[in-house]
Structure formats: structure tokens, C-alpha cells
Amino acid sequence: LVERLKKKYGSTVEDVLAFAERCRRELDLLGSPEQQEKALEERRARLAAAYLERARALSRRRRAAAAELRRRVQAELALLAMEKTRFDVAFSPPDADGSDPATWTDRGLERAEFLLSPNPGEELRPLARIASGGELSRIMLGLKSVVRSDAAGLTLVFDEVDAGIGGRVAEVVGRKLKAVAARQQVLCVTHLPQIAAFADHHLAVRKRVDRGRTVTGVAVLTGDGRVEEI
């Protein structure tokens, strides 16, 4: 019997006895299934209460921040020749109180979405579905002007940011791009000199026909070349 135990549970009698003692301790820790279930239920209740406390606090802060973001982005869009545009933040579900555990996620009790109404009389709809390229660029510029983000290594690309604008508004857009570029790298495709004039570096993109094929080239501009291009 001892030899069979040694083959299964250890090479010596001491190893077999140590294994038996570990099993006794684990069995004591497990207790009865009823006790174990009760302990788990109590732990789950404690964790659920802690989660709800933090998630509800996060929801309150989100809604307060959304109201402030709406006001400030609206003011930025007015400066960017989008004064008739309405911007809002919607939460789904709209009144998340955490009563339904099915709504619990690792990001809180609700999901936020940006809404946009480009023209008076139009209802607010999801920004991602209805905004044109130029509108998206200017809205992103407005958001970045309002929400300071100093995360290192980010590059922001703005295309068609000059669509439908000119004159004074173009200069405002250029100044805002310059301000954002103080914190992060900004690449901007533009046809307006009022915007290009604020850049630290200039690249000229041109098309030409070479041996019957259209080729796109990019040239770095320096000195007089920058002045001439602008």
C-alpha cells in the first residue's frame, strides 16, 4: 500500500504525508457547497455595490461634461462658419440608473454618441452618418480646440477643412490649426493661402503626365518657394 501511494503522490513517505496535509487544508477552505455559494453571493453583492457607486458617479460627470462640451463646441463651430449647425451629445440608454445589470459594461452604464444638425429645421442625427468631409474636419478642429489632449505621438490629419469658407473664417481656421499643432503633429490639405500661411512646413502636391501616365509628385518647399506657392 505504501509503495502504491509513493508511486502516485510522492517519492517518499514524507512527500505522501505532505500531499495529504495539503488536501486536508484545501478541503477545509472549500467548506460545504452551501457555505461556498453564500460566500460567493456576498462577494458579488459587495462588488456590484462598489461598481454601481462608481458607475453612477461617472454617469453624472459625463452628463455635466456633455452639457459644457455642447456649449463650447457650438461656439467654436460658429467661428468656423457653421453658426447654423447644432451639436449635441446623446446617451444610450438615456437615463441609465444601473437597475438593469444587462447594461453594465467596463466603460460604465451608457454609451455616448455625437449628434449633428447641419441646417436649421433638421433633426439631430448621428454625426458619423451625416457629416460631409469638410464638416467633419471642422467639427474635429472645433473638438480639438475645446478638448485639450497632450498625448504624445498623435498625428491629426485635416482634409477639406477649407470647404465652403474663405476670407476671415479661413484665417480663424488657420490660427486654430496652429494652436492645435503646438501640442500635436498636424497634417492639413488645403487650397487656401490664409490657412497654409500658418504652417511650419509646406509640401506641394502636383500632378503631371509622364510617358502617357498621370503621376503625382510631392515636393518640399523652402525659402522663396514657400512664398511663391502661398
Tab-separated table of C-alpha atoms in Angstrom:
chain	number	residue	atom	x	y	z
A	1	LEU	CA	0.000	0.000	0.000
A	2	VAL	CA	2.809	2.437	0.914
A	3	GLU	CA	4.628	1.718	-2.355
A	4	ARG	CA	1.457	2.354	-4.362
A	5	LEU	CA	0.909	5.667	-2.538
A	6	LYS	CA	4.528	6.699	-3.227
A	7	LYS	CA	4.107	5.983	-6.928
A	8	LYS	CA	1.028	8.232	-7.088
A	9	TYR	CA	1.649	11.009	-4.561
A	10	GLY	CA	5.410	11.367	-3.968
A	11	SER	CA	8.736	9.596	-3.996
A	12	THR	CA	8.962	9.360	-0.194
A	13	VAL	CA	6.603	8.750	2.705
A	14	GLU	CA	7.170	12.367	3.800
A	15	ASP	CA	6.004	13.585	0.350
A	16	VAL	CA	2.864	11.446	0.580
A	17	LEU	CA	2.033	12.783	4.052
A	18	ALA	CA	2.668	16.399	2.915
A	19	PHE	CA	0.302	15.872	-0.019
A	20	ALA	CA	-2.355	14.531	2.351
A	21	GLU	CA	-1.980	17.596	4.596
A	22	ARG	CA	-2.371	19.966	1.614
A	23	CYS	CA	-5.549	18.155	0.599
A	24	ARG	CA	-6.958	18.471	4.149
A	25	ARG	CA	-6.284	22.241	4.181
A	26	GLU	CA	-7.894	22.740	0.748
A	27	LEU	CA	-10.920	20.710	1.814
A	28	ASP	CA	-11.310	22.828	4.941
A	29	LEU	CA	-11.097	26.012	2.875
A	30	LEU	CA	-13.775	24.827	0.475
A	31	GLY	CA	-16.254	24.032	3.221
A	32	SER	CA	-19.676	22.880	2.219
A	33	PRO	CA	-21.147	23.823	-1.189
A	34	GLU	CA	-23.810	25.884	0.575
A	35	GLN	CA	-21.215	27.887	2.507
A	36	GLN	CA	-19.144	28.435	-0.603
A	37	GLU	CA	-22.192	29.633	-2.575
A	38	LYS	CA	-23.164	32.035	0.216
A	39	ALA	CA	-19.641	33.479	0.352
A	40	LEU	CA	-19.614	33.991	-3.398
A	41	GLU	CA	-23.025	35.679	-3.336
A	42	GLU	CA	-21.878	38.045	-0.589
A	43	ARG	CA	-18.724	38.887	-2.558
A	44	ARG	CA	-20.729	39.513	-5.719
A	45	ALA	CA	-23.095	41.821	-3.839
A	46	ARG	CA	-20.174	43.834	-2.437
A	47	LEU	CA	-18.568	44.167	-5.880
A	48	ALA	CA	-21.885	45.109	-7.518
A	49	ALA	CA	-22.485	47.850	-4.943
A	50	ALA	CA	-18.967	49.239	-5.460
A	51	TYR	CA	-19.392	49.127	-9.264
A	52	LEU	CA	-22.757	50.915	-9.156
A	53	GLU	CA	-21.432	53.644	-6.891
A	54	ARG	CA	-18.569	54.408	-9.290
A	55	ALA	CA	-20.604	53.932	-12.482
A	56	ARG	CA	-23.351	56.304	-11.325
A	57	ALA	CA	-20.762	58.907	-10.325
A	58	LEU	CA	-19.211	58.542	-13.792
A	59	SER	CA	-22.627	58.981	-15.428
A	60	ARG	CA	-23.231	62.225	-13.511
A	61	ARG	CA	-19.834	63.585	-14.541
A	62	ARG	CA	-20.400	62.538	-18.157
A	63	ARG	CA	-23.716	64.374	-18.372
A	64	ALA	CA	-22.270	67.508	-16.806
A	65	ALA	CA	-19.294	67.361	-19.187
A	66	ALA	CA	-21.596	66.783	-22.171
A	67	ALA	CA	-23.550	69.961	-21.431
A	68	GLU	CA	-20.336	72.001	-21.219
A	69	LEU	CA	-18.910	70.314	-24.351
A	70	ARG	CA	-22.105	71.080	-26.293
A	71	ARG	CA	-21.927	74.769	-25.380
A	72	ARG	CA	-18.228	75.182	-26.167
A	73	VAL	CA	-18.250	73.204	-29.429
A	74	GLN	CA	-21.289	75.182	-30.580
A	75	ALA	CA	-19.324	78.413	-30.010
A	76	GLU	CA	-16.306	77.018	-31.902
A	77	LEU	CA	-18.444	75.970	-34.871
A	78	ALA	CA	-19.884	79.493	-35.087
A	79	LEU	CA	-16.325	80.805	-35.517
A	80	LEU	CA	-15.716	78.209	-38.253
A	81	ALA	CA	-18.628	79.406	-40.446
A	82	MET	CA	-21.002	76.732	-39.097
A	83	GLU	CA	-23.140	79.048	-36.942
A	84	LYS	CA	-26.378	77.367	-38.070
A	85	THR	CA	-25.091	73.934	-37.094
A	86	ARG	CA	-26.356	72.287	-33.904
A	87	PHE	CA	-24.144	69.872	-31.976
A	88	ASP	CA	-25.212	67.600	-29.139
A	89	VAL	CA	-24.246	64.517	-27.163
A	90	ALA	CA	-26.750	61.670	-26.731
A	91	PHE	CA	-26.516	58.843	-24.210
A	92	SER	CA	-27.868	55.347	-24.691
A	93	PRO	CA	-29.783	54.361	-22.656
A	94	PRO	CA	-30.804	57.986	-21.944
A	95	ASP	CA	-31.485	57.509	-18.206
A	96	ALA	CA	-29.058	54.787	-17.143
A	97	ASP	CA	-29.555	54.202	-13.418
A	98	GLY	CA	-27.903	50.787	-13.299
A	99	SER	CA	-31.059	48.971	-12.231
A	100	ASP	CA	-30.622	46.531	-15.120
A	101	PRO	CA	-27.326	44.592	-14.788
A	102	ALA	CA	-27.515	43.876	-18.533
A	103	THR	CA	-26.438	47.500	-19.123
A	104	TRP	CA	-23.271	47.162	-17.030
A	105	THR	CA	-20.027	47.350	-19.016
A	106	ASP	CA	-16.383	48.003	-18.230
A	107	ARG	CA	-16.947	51.549	-19.596
A	108	GLY	CA	-19.918	52.393	-17.415
A	109	LEU	CA	-23.688	52.323	-17.728
A	110	GLU	CA	-24.156	54.112	-21.064
A	111	ARG	CA	-22.702	54.819	-24.492
A	112	ALA	CA	-22.218	58.366	-25.785
A	113	GLU	CA	-22.701	59.500	-29.383
A	114	PHE	CA	-22.208	62.881	-31.092
A	115	LEU	CA	-25.247	64.258	-32.924
A	116	LEU	CA	-25.346	66.947	-35.601
A	117	SER	CA	-27.923	69.093	-37.369
A	118	PRO	CA	-26.151	70.962	-40.217
A	119	ASN	CA	-29.135	73.132	-41.217
A	120	PRO	CA	-31.987	74.887	-39.361
A	121	GLY	CA	-35.125	72.779	-39.142
A	122	GLU	CA	-33.302	69.458	-39.498
A	123	GLU	CA	-33.363	66.964	-36.661
A	124	LEU	CA	-30.224	65.918	-34.838
A	125	ARG	CA	-28.720	62.776	-36.316
A	126	PRO	CA	-25.539	60.755	-35.677
A	127	LEU	CA	-22.507	62.771	-36.718
A	128	ALA	CA	-20.713	59.737	-38.131
A	129	ARG	CA	-23.503	59.120	-40.665
A	130	ILE	CA	-24.430	62.565	-41.982
A	131	ALA	CA	-21.413	64.890	-41.834
A	132	SER	CA	-19.535	65.637	-45.055
A	133	GLY	CA	-15.746	65.546	-45.239
A	134	GLY	CA	-15.412	69.298	-44.793
A	135	GLU	CA	-17.892	69.366	-41.912
A	136	LEU	CA	-16.104	66.502	-40.179
A	137	SER	CA	-12.762	68.282	-40.489
A	138	ARG	CA	-14.101	71.498	-38.998
A	139	ILE	CA	-16.015	69.701	-36.248
A	140	MET	CA	-12.867	67.760	-35.379
A	141	LEU	CA	-10.933	71.021	-35.335
A	142	GLY	CA	-13.573	72.512	-33.028
A	143	LEU	CA	-13.427	69.499	-30.720
A	144	LYS	CA	-9.642	69.539	-30.606
A	145	SER	CA	-9.697	73.253	-29.839
A	146	VAL	CA	-12.054	72.643	-26.903
A	147	VAL	CA	-10.715	69.340	-25.538
A	148	ARG	CA	-7.028	69.699	-24.859
A	149	SER	CA	-5.210	66.426	-25.443
A	150	ASP	CA	-1.480	66.385	-24.775
A	151	ALA	CA	-0.967	62.697	-25.517
A	152	ALA	CA	2.416	62.253	-27.170
A	153	GLY	CA	2.801	60.760	-30.624
A	154	LEU	CA	-0.590	61.735	-32.073
A	155	THR	CA	-0.936	62.974	-35.658
A	156	LEU	CA	-4.127	64.760	-36.756
A	157	VAL	CA	-4.997	64.868	-40.456
A	158	PHE	CA	-7.378	67.559	-41.723
A	159	ASP	CA	-8.666	67.288	-45.296
A	160	GLU	CA	-11.271	69.615	-46.850
A	161	VAL	CA	-11.159	71.748	-43.704
A	162	ASP	CA	-11.388	74.761	-46.048
A	163	ALA	CA	-14.507	73.547	-47.886
A	164	GLY	CA	-17.020	76.366	-48.301
A	165	ILE	CA	-15.067	79.010	-46.387
A	166	GLY	CA	-12.750	81.895	-47.190
A	167	GLY	CA	-11.551	85.293	-46.033
A	168	ARG	CA	-11.798	85.949	-42.304
A	169	VAL	CA	-13.082	82.455	-41.432
A	170	ALA	CA	-10.156	80.860	-43.269
A	171	GLU	CA	-7.774	82.872	-41.108
A	172	VAL	CA	-9.599	81.727	-37.958
A	173	VAL	CA	-9.253	78.099	-39.108
A	174	GLY	CA	-5.536	78.649	-39.758
A	175	ARG	CA	-4.984	80.099	-36.287
A	176	LYS	CA	-6.832	77.217	-34.645
A	177	LEU	CA	-4.798	74.650	-36.613
A	178	LYS	CA	-1.662	76.439	-35.483
A	179	ALA	CA	-2.780	76.244	-31.849
A	180	VAL	CA	-3.514	72.514	-32.105
A	181	ALA	CA	-0.139	71.978	-33.830
A	182	ALA	CA	1.594	73.374	-30.753
A	183	ARG	CA	0.564	70.168	-28.941
A	184	GLN	CA	0.402	67.526	-31.685
A	185	GLN	CA	1.558	66.994	-35.237
A	186	VAL	CA	-0.986	68.347	-37.739
A	187	LEU	CA	-1.147	67.483	-41.435
A	188	CYS	CA	-3.526	69.701	-43.402
A	189	VAL	CA	-4.518	69.515	-47.059
A	190	THR	CA	-5.679	72.970	-48.136
A	191	HIS	CA	-6.101	75.226	-51.164
A	192	LEU	CA	-6.365	78.452	-49.171
A	193	PRO	CA	-3.309	80.664	-48.613
A	194	GLN	CA	-4.886	82.060	-45.418
A	195	ILE	CA	-4.638	78.578	-43.874
A	196	ALA	CA	-1.356	77.458	-45.466
A	197	ALA	CA	0.397	80.614	-44.231
A	198	PHE	CA	0.208	79.368	-40.627
A	199	ALA	CA	2.080	76.105	-41.314
A	200	ASP	CA	5.628	75.446	-40.111
A	201	HIS	CA	6.420	73.325	-43.180
A	202	HIS	CA	4.967	73.178	-46.692
A	203	LEU	CA	4.670	70.355	-49.194
A	204	ALA	CA	3.397	70.966	-52.721
A	205	VAL	CA	1.422	68.135	-54.321
A	206	ARG	CA	1.220	68.257	-58.106
A	207	LYS	CA	0.099	66.003	-60.920
A	208	ARG	CA	1.930	65.639	-64.227
A	209	VAL	CA	1.768	63.389	-67.243
A	210	ASP	CA	4.846	61.238	-67.747
A	211	ARG	CA	5.001	58.958	-70.805
A	212	GLY	CA	1.260	58.944	-71.129
A	213	ARG	CA	0.617	58.243	-67.458
A	214	THR	CA	-0.542	60.616	-64.726
A	215	VAL	CA	1.947	60.791	-61.889
A	216	THR	CA	1.528	62.565	-58.551
A	217	GLY	CA	4.616	64.146	-57.021
A	218	VAL	CA	5.296	65.746	-53.652
A	219	ALA	CA	7.948	68.437	-53.243
A	220	VAL	CA	9.249	70.018	-50.043
A	221	LEU	CA	9.072	73.831	-50.316
A	222	THR	CA	11.712	76.096	-48.796
A	223	GLY	CA	12.575	79.772	-48.861
A	224	ASP	CA	11.198	81.652	-51.859
A	225	GLY	CA	9.376	78.511	-52.983
A	226	ARG	CA	7.082	78.740	-49.946
A	227	VAL	CA	6.386	82.422	-50.567
A	228	GLU	CA	5.626	81.826	-54.253
A	229	GLU	CA	3.304	78.921	-53.565
A	230	ILE	CA	1.308	80.857	-50.958
